[in-house]
CSV table of C-alpha atoms and ligand atoms in Angstrom, one decimal:
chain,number,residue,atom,x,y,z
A,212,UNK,CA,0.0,0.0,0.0
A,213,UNK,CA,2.5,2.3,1.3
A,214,UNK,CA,4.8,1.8,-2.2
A,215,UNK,CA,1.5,2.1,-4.0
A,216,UNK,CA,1.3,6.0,-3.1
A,217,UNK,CA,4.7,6.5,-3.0
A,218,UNK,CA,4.6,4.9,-7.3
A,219,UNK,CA,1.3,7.1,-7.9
A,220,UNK,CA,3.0,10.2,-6.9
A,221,UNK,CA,6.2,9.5,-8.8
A,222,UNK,CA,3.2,8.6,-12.0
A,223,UNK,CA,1.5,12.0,-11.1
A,224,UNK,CA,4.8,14.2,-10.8
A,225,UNK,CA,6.6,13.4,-14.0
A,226,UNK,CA,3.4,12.6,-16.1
A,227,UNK,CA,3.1,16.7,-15.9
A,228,UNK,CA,6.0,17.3,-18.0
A,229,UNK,CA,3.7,16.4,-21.0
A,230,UNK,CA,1.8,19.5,-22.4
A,231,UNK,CA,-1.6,19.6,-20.9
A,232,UNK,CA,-4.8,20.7,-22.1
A,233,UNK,CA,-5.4,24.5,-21.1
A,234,UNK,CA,-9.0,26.4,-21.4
A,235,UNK,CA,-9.5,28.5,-24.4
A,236,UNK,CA,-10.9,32.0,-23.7
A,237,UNK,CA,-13.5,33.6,-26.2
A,238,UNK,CA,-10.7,35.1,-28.7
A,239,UNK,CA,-9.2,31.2,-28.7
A,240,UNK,CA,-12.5,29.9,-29.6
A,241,UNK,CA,-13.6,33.0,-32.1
A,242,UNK,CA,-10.0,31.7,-33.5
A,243,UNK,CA,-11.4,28.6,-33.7
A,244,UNK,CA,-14.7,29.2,-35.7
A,245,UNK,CA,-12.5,31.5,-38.1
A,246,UNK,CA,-10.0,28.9,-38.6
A,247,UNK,CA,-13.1,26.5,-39.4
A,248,UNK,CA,-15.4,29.0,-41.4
A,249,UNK,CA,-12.4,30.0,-43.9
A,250,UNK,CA,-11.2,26.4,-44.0
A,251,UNK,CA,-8.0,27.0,-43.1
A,252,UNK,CA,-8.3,22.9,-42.2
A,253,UNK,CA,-8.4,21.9,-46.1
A,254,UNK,CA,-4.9,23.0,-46.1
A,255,UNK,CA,-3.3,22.8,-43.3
A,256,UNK,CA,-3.2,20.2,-40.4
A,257,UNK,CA,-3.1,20.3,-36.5
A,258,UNK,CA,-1.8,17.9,-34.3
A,259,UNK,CA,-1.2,16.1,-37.9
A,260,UNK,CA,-4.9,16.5,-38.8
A,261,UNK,CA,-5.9,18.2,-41.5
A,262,UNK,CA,-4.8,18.8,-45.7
A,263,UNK,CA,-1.7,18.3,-46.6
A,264,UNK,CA,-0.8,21.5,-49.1
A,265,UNK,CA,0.5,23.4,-46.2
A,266,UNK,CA,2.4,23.3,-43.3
A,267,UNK,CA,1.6,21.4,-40.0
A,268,UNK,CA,1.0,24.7,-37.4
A,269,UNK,CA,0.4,23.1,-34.2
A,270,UNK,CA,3.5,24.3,-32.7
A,271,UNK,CA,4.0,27.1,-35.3
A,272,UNK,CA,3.7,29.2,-32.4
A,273,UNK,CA,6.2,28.1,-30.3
A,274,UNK,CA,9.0,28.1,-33.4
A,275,UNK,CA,12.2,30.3,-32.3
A,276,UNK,CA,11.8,32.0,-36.4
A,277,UNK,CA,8.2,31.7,-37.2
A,278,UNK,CA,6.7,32.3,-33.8
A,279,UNK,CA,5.7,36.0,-33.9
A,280,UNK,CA,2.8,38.0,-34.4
A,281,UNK,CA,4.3,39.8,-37.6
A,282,UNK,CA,5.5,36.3,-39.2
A,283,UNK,CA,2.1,34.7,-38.1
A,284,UNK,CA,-0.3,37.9,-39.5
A,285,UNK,CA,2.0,38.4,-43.1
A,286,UNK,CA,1.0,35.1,-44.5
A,287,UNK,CA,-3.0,35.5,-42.9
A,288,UNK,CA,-2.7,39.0,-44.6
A,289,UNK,CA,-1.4,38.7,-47.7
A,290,UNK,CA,-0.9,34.7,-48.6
A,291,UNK,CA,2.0,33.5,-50.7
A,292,UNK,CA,1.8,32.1,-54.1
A,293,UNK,CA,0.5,29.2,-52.6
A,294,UNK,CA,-1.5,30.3,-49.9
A,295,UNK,CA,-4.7,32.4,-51.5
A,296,UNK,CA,-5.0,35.2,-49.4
A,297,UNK,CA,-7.8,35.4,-47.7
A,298,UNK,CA,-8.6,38.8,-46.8
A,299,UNK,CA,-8.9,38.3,-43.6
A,300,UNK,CA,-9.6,41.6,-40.9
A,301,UNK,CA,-6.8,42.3,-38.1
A,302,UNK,CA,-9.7,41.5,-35.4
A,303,UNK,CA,-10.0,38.0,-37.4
A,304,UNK,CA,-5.9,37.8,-37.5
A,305,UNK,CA,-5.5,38.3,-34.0
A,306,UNK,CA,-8.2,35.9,-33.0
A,307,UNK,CA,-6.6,33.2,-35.5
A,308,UNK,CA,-3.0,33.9,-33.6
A,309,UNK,CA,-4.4,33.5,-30.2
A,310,UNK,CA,-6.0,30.2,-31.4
A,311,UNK,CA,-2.9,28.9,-32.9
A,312,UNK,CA,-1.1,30.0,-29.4
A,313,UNK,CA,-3.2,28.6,-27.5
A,314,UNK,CA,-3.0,24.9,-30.1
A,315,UNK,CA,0.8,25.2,-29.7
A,316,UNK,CA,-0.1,24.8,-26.0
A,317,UNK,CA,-2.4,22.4,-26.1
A,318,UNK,CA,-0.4,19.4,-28.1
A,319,UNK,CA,2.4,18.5,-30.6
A,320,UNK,CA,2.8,17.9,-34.2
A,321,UNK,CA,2.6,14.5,-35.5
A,322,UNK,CA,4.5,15.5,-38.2
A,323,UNK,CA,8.0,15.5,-38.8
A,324,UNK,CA,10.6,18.0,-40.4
A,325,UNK,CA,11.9,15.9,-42.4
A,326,UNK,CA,8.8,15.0,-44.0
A,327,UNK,CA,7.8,18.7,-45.3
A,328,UNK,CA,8.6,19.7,-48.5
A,329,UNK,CA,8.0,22.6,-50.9
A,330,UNK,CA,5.7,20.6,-52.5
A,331,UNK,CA,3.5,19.2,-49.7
A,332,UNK,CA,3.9,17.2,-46.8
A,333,UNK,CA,4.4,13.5,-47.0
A,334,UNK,CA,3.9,11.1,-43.8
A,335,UNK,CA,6.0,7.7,-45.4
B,537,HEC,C1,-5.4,26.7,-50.4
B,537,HEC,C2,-4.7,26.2,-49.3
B,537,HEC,C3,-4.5,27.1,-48.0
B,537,HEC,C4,-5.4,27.6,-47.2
B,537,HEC,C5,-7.0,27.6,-47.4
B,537,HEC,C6,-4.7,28.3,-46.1
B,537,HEC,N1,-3.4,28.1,-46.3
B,537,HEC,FE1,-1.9,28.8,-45.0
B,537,HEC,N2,-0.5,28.1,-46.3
B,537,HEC,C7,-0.7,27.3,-47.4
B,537,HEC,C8,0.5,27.0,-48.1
B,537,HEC,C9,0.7,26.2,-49.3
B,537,HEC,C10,1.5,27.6,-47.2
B,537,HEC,C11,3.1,27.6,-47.5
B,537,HEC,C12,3.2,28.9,-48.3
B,537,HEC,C13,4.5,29.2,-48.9
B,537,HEC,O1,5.6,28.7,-48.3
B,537,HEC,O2,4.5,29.8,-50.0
B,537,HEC,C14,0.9,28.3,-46.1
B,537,HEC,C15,1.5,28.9,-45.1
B,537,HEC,C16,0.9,29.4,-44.0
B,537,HEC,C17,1.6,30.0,-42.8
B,537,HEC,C18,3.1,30.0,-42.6
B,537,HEC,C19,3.6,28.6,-42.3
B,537,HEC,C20,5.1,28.5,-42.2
B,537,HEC,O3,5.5,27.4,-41.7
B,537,HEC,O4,5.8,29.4,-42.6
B,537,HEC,C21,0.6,30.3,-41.9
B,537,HEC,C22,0.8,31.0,-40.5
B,537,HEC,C23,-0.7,30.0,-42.5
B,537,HEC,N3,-0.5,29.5,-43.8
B,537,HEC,C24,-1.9,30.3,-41.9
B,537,HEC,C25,-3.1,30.0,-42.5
B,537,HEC,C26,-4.4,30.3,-41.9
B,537,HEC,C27,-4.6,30.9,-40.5
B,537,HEC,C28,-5.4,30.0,-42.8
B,537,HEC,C29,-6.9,30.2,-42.7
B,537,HEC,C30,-7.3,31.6,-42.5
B,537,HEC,C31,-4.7,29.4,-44.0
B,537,HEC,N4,-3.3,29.5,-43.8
B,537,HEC,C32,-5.3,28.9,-45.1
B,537,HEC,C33,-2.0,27.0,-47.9
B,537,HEC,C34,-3.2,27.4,-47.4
């Protein structure tokens, strides 16, 4: 009994080095519904969900390079020759930033580096 609790609490103590779930707040979920109503999702996946002609951006956020507001807000603003843009409004930018903080957060990609390319993303 007495090594039982001493095992759960070793379990308990280092299973919180994972990331854990955190609550969104209304701008995460307004993120959310913006990210779903302009189908961001047909392009790109989170937690390796989603199409495959982008990048993965769960943990876009967290990325030393790509990580900031003004890296995050170019491509939302003005898309790339492969990203349409989608003329989006700086209320609907910021939202879509604090969702994608807040999935950064909230998991890991199941995807790769190695497995992006210029041409799409391949899972072998
Ligand atoms: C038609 C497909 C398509 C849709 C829809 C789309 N994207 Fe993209 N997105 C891309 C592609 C392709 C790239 C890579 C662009 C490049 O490198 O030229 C990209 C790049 C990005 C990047 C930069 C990623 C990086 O690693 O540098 C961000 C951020 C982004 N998109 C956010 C969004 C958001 C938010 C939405 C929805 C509002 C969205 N995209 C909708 C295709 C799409």
């Amino acid at each position: 009994m007495v090594l039982f609790f001493i095992y759960s609490s070793f379990v308990y103590i280092y299973s919180g080095s994972e990331k854990q779930p955190v609550s969104p707040s209304a701008t995460v979920i307004a993120g959310w519904q913006i990210w779903q109503q302009k189908n961001c999702h047909t392009c790109h996946q989170l937690y390796g969900l989603g199409g495959y002609m982008g990048p993965d951006l769960t943990n876009i956020a967290s990325d030393a390079n790509k990580g900031t507001d003004a890296y995050l807000k170019t491509f939302m603003k003005y898309g790339t020759a492969n990203m349409p843009n989608l003329h989006l409004t700086e209320t609907e930018m910021d939202a879509l930033v604090s969702f994608l903080r807040w999935v950064d957060k909230s998991g890991k990609s199941q995807v790769a580096k190695e497995s992006v390319h210029w041409t799409g993303t391949y899972i072998f």
